[in-house]
Amino acid sequence: SLENYDVIVIGSGGAGLAAAINAHDLGAKVVVVERMSTIGGNTIKASVGMNAAQTSYQQEKGIRDTKACFYEETLKGGKFKNNPELLQQFVERAPDAIDWLAKQEIVLSDITITGGMSIDRTHRPADRSAVGGFLISGLVRNLNQRHIEVLVDTKADSIEYQQGKVSGLKVIDEYGESRILHTKAIIVATGGFSANAKMVEHYRPELTGFVTTNHKGATGSGITLLQNLGAATVDMAEIQIHPTVEQQSAYLISESIRGGGAILVSQAGERFCNEMETRDKVSAQIIGLAEKSAWILFDEQVRSQNKAADEYLAKGFAIQGESVEDLATQIGMDPKALAQTLATFNQAVRQQQDLQFGRTTALRHPLDKGPFYAIKIAPGVHHTMGGVAISTQAQVLDTHHQPLKGIWAAGEVVGGIHGANRIGGNAVADIIIFGLLAGEQAANWVKTA
Ligand code: ADP
């Protein structure tokens, strides 16, 4: 059967869906292919929110922020390894991406903070629920309104590309049958490779045996597919481990819990770091503990203000104690040590000065309202900062920095934006910003091609 499209989007995460909607709205006939049987990729698991500076929502709340500050803090968090032009594009387009979502009735009007940032700029749903499910269901609603097709259980195998021209995409369906979908343009939005243990080990041998927070589809197949056409890759060894992962389920405990005022304590009942440091630093501190794991600890006030916390309670991750001593006893911790740790921390909150570890953000309120909760966590493979090289217009670049004509990429499959460490809330921003850009560029290119 002959299937003809203007633009094929590979991958149904946030980047792919944003690209598909934007390309459609600019007049292209679009289809999305997704290897898994469900839509949403790893995006659906995103927890904390979407970073942007100088947004209307920040203004409404009286939060003063600048794009320059967002740029600097992302660069610092990325250890100055970020591609400056891509980062500039990212920061510049972030407020428009928030507005674009709002126009599609995907409203991220509540604002919190993540590690490595000095200002509340992480936008999330008004009810403070996890951003991923909210975002994907909103995008799918928009896809359906426009009757944009998504072929699930359909894996992109190779791009038909000759003499600098895309003619089609070879896909393999759930029965192992292959066929060609005809198209002029392709957007690769296949996500990262955190769930490909071999690939992770290849680039970072010391991460062997780590759990991953990612869904099974995060195998990096899009990177291989593009490398076969001569695409360049960057920063492939920059793999992020997330500090707070529940180990039995490999479920990520959102940074919004710490952002809401929680602390980390060791089995000895002591704080051991500034909990609001970047993920790489907090992870390294946990791995440095004798037990290589820690407890994320919070009180009733943090719980009552964070929807994610309820989810963790429902999943049975949290141990609950009516008092600090009760909780300590249940988790095999010295009650006196834990009580002392909380007293010291609560004093730091009252004075807004953490003399022990220099935490300056999310010193929200004293942790003194029972019940108290603790979730055991350790780091897990979470995000691959590296990936294919793109231009500031999301064109895939070859090893000579020349665009592969007719091919764009967006989202975690791309490398360079986050440098050596991604800040929480910057992945969702990345996928929407560059997804929209790739969709726009591909649709406009098809019109003139
Ligand atoms: P991003 O956050 O960059 O949007 P996600 O991980 O959310 O990335 O989504 C990427 C999607 O791409 C996943 O749903 C994944 O299953 C899908 N995918 C990965 N490789 C392929 C492939 N070769 N063919 C089709 N879909 C793919």
PDB file of N, CA, C and O and ligand atoms in Angstrom, residues 10-17 33-36 38-44 136 154-157 189-192 214-222 225 410-413 427 431, ligand 1:
ATOM      1  N   ILE A  10       8.970  10.607  13.996  1.00  0.00           N
ATOM      2  CA  ILE A  10       9.300   9.335  14.646  1.00  0.00           C
ATOM      3  C   ILE A  10       9.349   9.563  16.152  1.00  0.00           C
ATOM      4  O   ILE A  10      10.193  10.316  16.649  1.00  0.00           O
ATOM      5  N   GLY A  11       8.428   8.930  16.870  1.00  0.00           N
ATOM      6  CA  GLY A  11       8.394   9.047  18.331  1.00  0.00           C
ATOM      7  C   GLY A  11       7.216   9.893  18.805  1.00  0.00           C
ATOM      8  O   GLY A  11       6.967  10.971  18.271  1.00  0.00           O
ATOM      9  N   SER A  12       6.500   9.382  19.791  1.00  0.00           N
ATOM     10  CA  SER A  12       5.295  10.068  20.285  1.00  0.00           C
ATOM     11  C   SER A  12       5.469  10.614  21.688  1.00  0.00           C
ATOM     12  O   SER A  12       4.521  10.670  22.468  1.00  0.00           O
ATOM     13  N   GLY A  13       6.694  11.029  22.051  1.00  0.00           N
ATOM     14  CA  GLY A  13       6.887  11.752  23.309  1.00  0.00           C
ATOM     15  C   GLY A  13       6.503  13.212  23.102  1.00  0.00           C
ATOM     16  O   GLY A  13       5.898  13.575  22.082  1.00  0.00           O
ATOM     17  N   GLY A  14       6.864  14.044  24.064  1.00  0.00           N
ATOM     18  CA  GLY A  14       6.503  15.459  23.984  1.00  0.00           C
ATOM     19  C   GLY A  14       7.052  16.140  22.744  1.00  0.00           C
ATOM     20  O   GLY A  14       6.350  16.926  22.098  1.00  0.00           O
ATOM     21  N   ALA A  15       8.306  15.838  22.388  1.00  0.00           N
ATOM     22  CA  ALA A  15       8.918  16.482  21.225  1.00  0.00           C
ATOM     23  C   ALA A  15       8.167  16.106  19.948  1.00  0.00           C
ATOM     24  O   ALA A  15       7.834  16.965  19.126  1.00  0.00           O
ATOM     25  N   GLY A  16       7.895  14.823  19.779  1.00  0.00           N
ATOM     26  CA  GLY A  16       7.224  14.339  18.570  1.00  0.00           C
ATOM     27  C   GLY A  16       5.817  14.897  18.432  1.00  0.00           C
ATOM     28  O   GLY A  16       5.413  15.339  17.345  1.00  0.00           O
ATOM     29  N   LEU A  17       5.075  14.901  19.525  1.00  0.00           N
ATOM     30  CA  LEU A  17       3.688  15.370  19.450  1.00  0.00           C
ATOM     31  C   LEU A  17       3.610  16.872  19.198  1.00  0.00           C
ATOM     32  O   LEU A  17       2.786  17.339  18.411  1.00  0.00           O
ATOM     33  N   VAL A  33       4.907   7.934  13.966  1.00  0.00           N
ATOM     34  CA  VAL A  33       5.106   6.493  14.174  1.00  0.00           C
ATOM     35  C   VAL A  33       5.732   6.261  15.543  1.00  0.00           C
ATOM     36  O   VAL A  33       6.627   6.998  15.961  1.00  0.00           O
ATOM     37  N   GLU A  34       5.225   5.262  16.238  1.00  0.00           N
ATOM     38  CA  GLU A  34       5.656   4.983  17.610  1.00  0.00           C
ATOM     39  C   GLU A  34       5.892   3.481  17.767  1.00  0.00           C
ATOM     40  O   GLU A  34       5.004   2.689  17.499  1.00  0.00           O
ATOM     41  N   ARG A  35       7.073   3.109  18.211  1.00  0.00           N
ATOM     42  CA  ARG A  35       7.418   1.681  18.313  1.00  0.00           C
ATOM     43  C   ARG A  35       6.657   0.956  19.427  1.00  0.00           C
ATOM     44  O   ARG A  35       6.398  -0.244  19.326  1.00  0.00           O
ATOM     45  N   MET A  36       6.320   1.668  20.503  1.00  0.00           N
ATOM     46  CA  MET A  36       5.626   1.041  21.621  1.00  0.00           C
ATOM     47  C   MET A  36       4.123   0.977  21.329  1.00  0.00           C
ATOM     48  O   MET A  36       3.649   1.606  20.394  1.00  0.00           O
ATOM     49  N   THR A  38       1.932   2.167  23.333  1.00  0.00           N
ATOM     50  CA  THR A  38       1.299   3.323  23.958  1.00  0.00           C
ATOM     51  C   THR A  38       1.998   4.615  23.538  1.00  0.00           C
ATOM     52  O   THR A  38       3.174   4.609  23.192  1.00  0.00           O
ATOM     53  N   ILE A  39       1.261   5.701  23.617  1.00  0.00           N
ATOM     54  CA  ILE A  39       1.764   7.028  23.262  1.00  0.00           C
ATOM     55  C   ILE A  39       2.360   7.691  24.517  1.00  0.00           C
ATOM     56  O   ILE A  39       1.890   7.441  25.621  1.00  0.00           O
ATOM     57  N   GLY A  40       3.374   8.498  24.314  1.00  0.00           N
ATOM     58  CA  GLY A  40       3.846   9.329  25.442  1.00  0.00           C
ATOM     59  C   GLY A  40       5.303   9.168  25.802  1.00  0.00           C
ATOM     60  O   GLY A  40       5.860  10.007  26.504  1.00  0.00           O
ATOM     61  N   GLY A  41       5.922   8.064  25.351  1.00  0.00           N
ATOM     62  CA  GLY A  41       7.361   7.880  25.559  1.00  0.00           C
ATOM     63  C   GLY A  41       7.788   8.059  26.996  1.00  0.00           C
ATOM     64  O   GLY A  41       7.072   7.696  27.932  1.00  0.00           O
ATOM     65  N   ASN A  42       8.946   8.627  27.154  1.00  0.00           N
ATOM     66  CA  ASN A  42       9.437   8.871  28.495  1.00  0.00           C
ATOM     67  C   ASN A  42       8.869  10.169  29.060  1.00  0.00           C
ATOM     68  O   ASN A  42       8.857  10.376  30.261  1.00  0.00           O
ATOM     69  N   THR A  43       8.364  11.005  28.163  1.00  0.00           N
ATOM     70  CA  THR A  43       7.799  12.287  28.595  1.00  0.00           C
ATOM     71  C   THR A  43       6.694  12.082  29.625  1.00  0.00           C
ATOM     72  O   THR A  43       6.568  12.842  30.583  1.00  0.00           O
ATOM     73  N   ILE A  44       5.915  11.012  29.418  1.00  0.00           N
ATOM     74  CA  ILE A  44       4.771  10.772  30.300  1.00  0.00           C
ATOM     75  C   ILE A  44       5.224  10.608  31.756  1.00  0.00           C
ATOM     76  O   ILE A  44       4.448  10.792  32.687  1.00  0.00           O
ATOM     77  N   ILE A 136       1.136  15.061  28.062  1.00  0.00           N
ATOM     78  CA  ILE A 136       0.831  14.089  27.003  1.00  0.00           C
ATOM     79  C   ILE A 136      -0.678  14.019  26.751  1.00  0.00           C
ATOM     80  O   ILE A 136      -1.119  14.036  25.597  1.00  0.00           O
ATOM     81  N   THR A 154       4.789   0.514  15.720  1.00  0.00           N
ATOM     82  CA  THR A 154       5.424   0.703  14.415  1.00  0.00           C
ATOM     83  C   THR A 154       6.798   1.315  14.628  1.00  0.00           C
ATOM     84  O   THR A 154       6.916   2.454  15.080  1.00  0.00           O
ATOM     85  N   LYS A 155       7.828   0.526  14.322  1.00  0.00           N
ATOM     86  CA  LYS A 155       9.198   0.967  14.591  1.00  0.00           C
ATOM     87  C   LYS A 155       9.849   1.512  13.326  1.00  0.00           C
ATOM     88  O   LYS A 155       9.809   0.867  12.276  1.00  0.00           O
ATOM     89  N   ALA A 156      10.423   2.714  13.452  1.00  0.00           N
ATOM     90  CA  ALA A 156      11.196   3.267  12.336  1.00  0.00           C
ATOM     91  C   ALA A 156      12.491   2.480  12.240  1.00  0.00           C
ATOM     92  O   ALA A 156      13.218   2.345  13.220  1.00  0.00           O
ATOM     93  N   ASP A 157      12.757   1.961  11.045  1.00  0.00           N
ATOM     94  CA  ASP A 157      13.938   1.108  10.858  1.00  0.00           C
ATOM     95  C   ASP A 157      15.051   1.833  10.128  1.00  0.00           C
ATOM     96  O   ASP A 157      16.206   1.787  10.538  1.00  0.00           O
ATOM     97  N   ALA A 189      12.264  12.157  16.760  1.00  0.00           N
ATOM     98  CA  ALA A 189      11.997  12.557  18.152  1.00  0.00           C
ATOM     99  C   ALA A 189      11.892  11.296  18.993  1.00  0.00           C
ATOM    100  O   ALA A 189      10.899  11.036  19.658  1.00  0.00           O
ATOM    101  N   THR A 190      12.956  10.497  18.916  1.00  0.00           N
ATOM    102  CA  THR A 190      12.943   9.145  19.478  1.00  0.00           C
ATOM    103  C   THR A 190      13.427   9.055  20.926  1.00  0.00           C
ATOM    104  O   THR A 190      13.500   7.968  21.478  1.00  0.00           O
ATOM    105  N   GLY A 191      13.769  10.180  21.523  1.00  0.00           N
ATOM    106  CA  GLY A 191      14.174  10.166  22.931  1.00  0.00           C
ATOM    107  C   GLY A 191      15.608   9.694  23.144  1.00  0.00           C
ATOM    108  O   GLY A 191      16.396   9.580  22.199  1.00  0.00           O
ATOM    109  N   GLY A 192      15.946   9.408  24.379  1.00  0.00           N
ATOM    110  CA  GLY A 192      17.321   9.071  24.749  1.00  0.00           C
ATOM    111  C   GLY A 192      17.610   7.583  24.771  1.00  0.00           C
ATOM    112  O   GLY A 192      16.848   6.780  24.219  1.00  0.00           O
ATOM    113  N   ASN A 214      13.819   5.143  33.111  1.00  0.00           N
ATOM    114  CA  ASN A 214      13.200   5.333  31.799  1.00  0.00           C
ATOM    115  C   ASN A 214      12.302   4.192  31.364  1.00  0.00           C
ATOM    116  O   ASN A 214      12.438   3.057  31.831  1.00  0.00           O
ATOM    117  N   HIS A 215      11.410   4.481  30.422  1.00  0.00           N
ATOM    118  CA  HIS A 215      10.554   3.442  29.828  1.00  0.00           C
ATOM    119  C   HIS A 215      11.390   2.601  28.854  1.00  0.00           C
ATOM    120  O   HIS A 215      12.482   3.005  28.450  1.00  0.00           O
ATOM    121  N   LYS A 216      10.840   1.442  28.492  1.00  0.00           N
ATOM    122  CA  LYS A 216      11.596   0.469  27.686  1.00  0.00           C
ATOM    123  C   LYS A 216      11.979   0.967  26.293  1.00  0.00           C
ATOM    124  O   LYS A 216      12.925   0.490  25.694  1.00  0.00           O
ATOM    125  N   GLY A 217      11.219   1.938  25.794  1.00  0.00           N
ATOM    126  CA  GLY A 217      11.475   2.427  24.428  1.00  0.00           C
ATOM    127  C   GLY A 217      12.676   3.344  24.305  1.00  0.00           C
ATOM    128  O   GLY A 217      13.054   3.724  23.193  1.00  0.00           O
ATOM    129  N   ALA A 218      13.300   3.697  25.426  1.00  0.00           N
ATOM    130  CA  ALA A 218      14.428   4.637  25.386  1.00  0.00           C
ATOM    131  C   ALA A 218      15.727   3.916  25.045  1.00  0.00           C
ATOM    132  O   ALA A 218      16.646   3.805  25.852  1.00  0.00           O
ATOM    133  N   THR A 219      15.789   3.408  23.810  1.00  0.00           N
ATOM    134  CA  THR A 219      16.918   2.555  23.421  1.00  0.00           C
ATOM    135  C   THR A 219      17.953   3.249  22.542  1.00  0.00           C
ATOM    136  O   THR A 219      18.938   2.643  22.143  1.00  0.00           O
ATOM    137  N   GLY A 220      17.693   4.502  22.198  1.00  0.00           N
ATOM    138  CA  GLY A 220      18.669   5.215  21.367  1.00  0.00           C
ATOM    139  C   GLY A 220      18.642   4.819  19.898  1.00  0.00           C
ATOM    140  O   GLY A 220      19.571   5.150  19.160  1.00  0.00           O
ATOM    141  N   SER A 221      17.573   4.154  19.475  1.00  0.00           N
ATOM    142  CA  SER A 221      17.535   3.679  18.080  1.00  0.00           C
ATOM    143  C   SER A 221      17.568   4.827  17.083  1.00  0.00           C
ATOM    144  O   SER A 221      18.096   4.682  15.979  1.00  0.00           O
ATOM    145  N   GLY A 222      17.036   5.975  17.463  1.00  0.00           N
ATOM    146  CA  GLY A 222      17.041   7.131  16.564  1.00  0.00           C
ATOM    147  C   GLY A 222      18.445   7.651  16.304  1.00  0.00           C
ATOM    148  O   GLY A 222      18.739   8.176  15.223  1.00  0.00           O
ATOM    149  N   LEU A 225      19.995   5.238  13.807  1.00  0.00           N
ATOM    150  CA  LEU A 225      19.348   5.480  12.510  1.00  0.00           C
ATOM    151  C   LEU A 225      19.955   6.695  11.795  1.00  0.00           C
ATOM    152  O   LEU A 225      20.219   6.658  10.594  1.00  0.00           O
ATOM    153  N   ALA A 410      14.532  16.564  17.435  1.00  0.00           N
ATOM    154  CA  ALA A 410      14.167  17.353  18.610  1.00  0.00           C
ATOM    155  C   ALA A 410      14.011  16.452  19.817  1.00  0.00           C
ATOM    156  O   ALA A 410      13.642  15.283  19.687  1.00  0.00           O
ATOM    157  N   GLY A 411      14.301  17.007  20.985  1.00  0.00           N
ATOM    158  CA  GLY A 411      14.102  16.287  22.239  1.00  0.00           C
ATOM    159  C   GLY A 411      15.363  15.581  22.701  1.00  0.00           C
ATOM    160  O   GLY A 411      16.485  15.965  22.332  1.00  0.00           O
ATOM    161  N   GLU A 412      15.180  14.536  23.484  1.00  0.00           N
ATOM    162  CA  GLU A 412      16.327  13.892  24.128  1.00  0.00           C
ATOM    163  C   GLU A 412      17.273  13.208  23.143  1.00  0.00           C
ATOM    164  O   GLU A 412      18.425  12.935  23.476  1.00  0.00           O
ATOM    165  N   VAL A 413      16.807  12.936  21.926  1.00  0.00           N
ATOM    166  CA  VAL A 413      17.675  12.326  20.908  1.00  0.00           C
ATOM    167  C   VAL A 413      18.801  13.293  20.509  1.00  0.00           C
ATOM    168  O   VAL A 413      19.824  12.877  19.962  1.00  0.00           O
ATOM    169  N   ALA A 427      14.184  19.472  30.530  1.00  0.00           N
ATOM    170  CA  ALA A 427      13.901  18.501  29.459  1.00  0.00           C
ATOM    171  C   ALA A 427      12.547  18.792  28.845  1.00  0.00           C
ATOM    172  O   ALA A 427      12.388  18.787  27.619  1.00  0.00           O
ATOM    173  N   ILE A 431      11.938  19.702  24.902  1.00  0.00           N
ATOM    174  CA  ILE A 431      11.123  18.935  23.937  1.00  0.00           C
ATOM    175  C   ILE A 431      10.039  19.809  23.301  1.00  0.00           C
ATOM    176  O   ILE A 431       9.775  19.689  22.108  1.00  0.00           O
TER     177      ILE A 431
HETATM  178  P1  ADP B   1      11.270  13.190  24.091  1.00  0.00           P
HETATM  179  O1  ADP B   1      11.217  13.495  25.543  1.00  0.00           O
HETATM  180  O2  ADP B   1      12.508  13.641  23.430  1.00  0.00           O
HETATM  181  O3  ADP B   1      10.019  13.604  23.385  1.00  0.00           O
HETATM  182  P2  ADP B   1      10.382  10.488  24.659  1.00  0.00           P
HETATM  183  O4  ADP B   1      11.216   9.475  25.300  1.00  0.00           O
HETATM  184  O5  ADP B   1       9.302  11.112  25.479  1.00  0.00           O
HETATM  185  O6  ADP B   1      11.337  11.594  24.016  1.00  0.00           O
HETATM  186  O7  ADP B   1       9.671   9.880  23.391  1.00  0.00           O
HETATM  187  C1  ADP B   1      10.368   9.209  22.375  1.00  0.00           C
HETATM  188  C2  ADP B   1       9.458   8.166  21.767  1.00  0.00           C
HETATM  189  O8  ADP B   1      10.053   7.626  20.593  1.00  0.00           O
HETATM  190  C3  ADP B   1       9.181   6.978  22.681  1.00  0.00           C
HETATM  191  O9  ADP B   1       7.794   6.785  22.813  1.00  0.00           O
HETATM  192  C4  ADP B   1       9.854   5.803  21.968  1.00  0.00           C
HETATM  193  O10 ADP B   1       9.190   4.575  22.171  1.00  0.00           O
HETATM  194  C5  ADP B   1       9.789   6.241  20.530  1.00  0.00           C
HETATM  195  N1  ADP B   1      10.780   5.600  19.658  1.00  0.00           N
HETATM  196  C6  ADP B   1      12.102   5.400  19.921  1.00  0.00           C
HETATM  197  N2  ADP B   1      12.724   4.809  18.884  1.00  0.00           N
HETATM  198  C7  ADP B   1      11.770   4.619  17.930  1.00  0.00           C
HETATM  199  C8  ADP B   1      11.774   4.040  16.625  1.00  0.00           C
HETATM  200  N3  ADP B   1      12.894   3.549  16.085  1.00  0.00           N
HETATM  201  N4  ADP B   1      10.595   4.007  15.953  1.00  0.00           N
HETATM  202  C9  ADP B   1       9.462   4.508  16.475  1.00  0.00           C
HETATM  203  N5  ADP B   1       9.392   5.057  17.700  1.00  0.00           N
HETATM  204  C10 ADP B   1      10.531   5.129  18.423  1.00  0.00           C
END
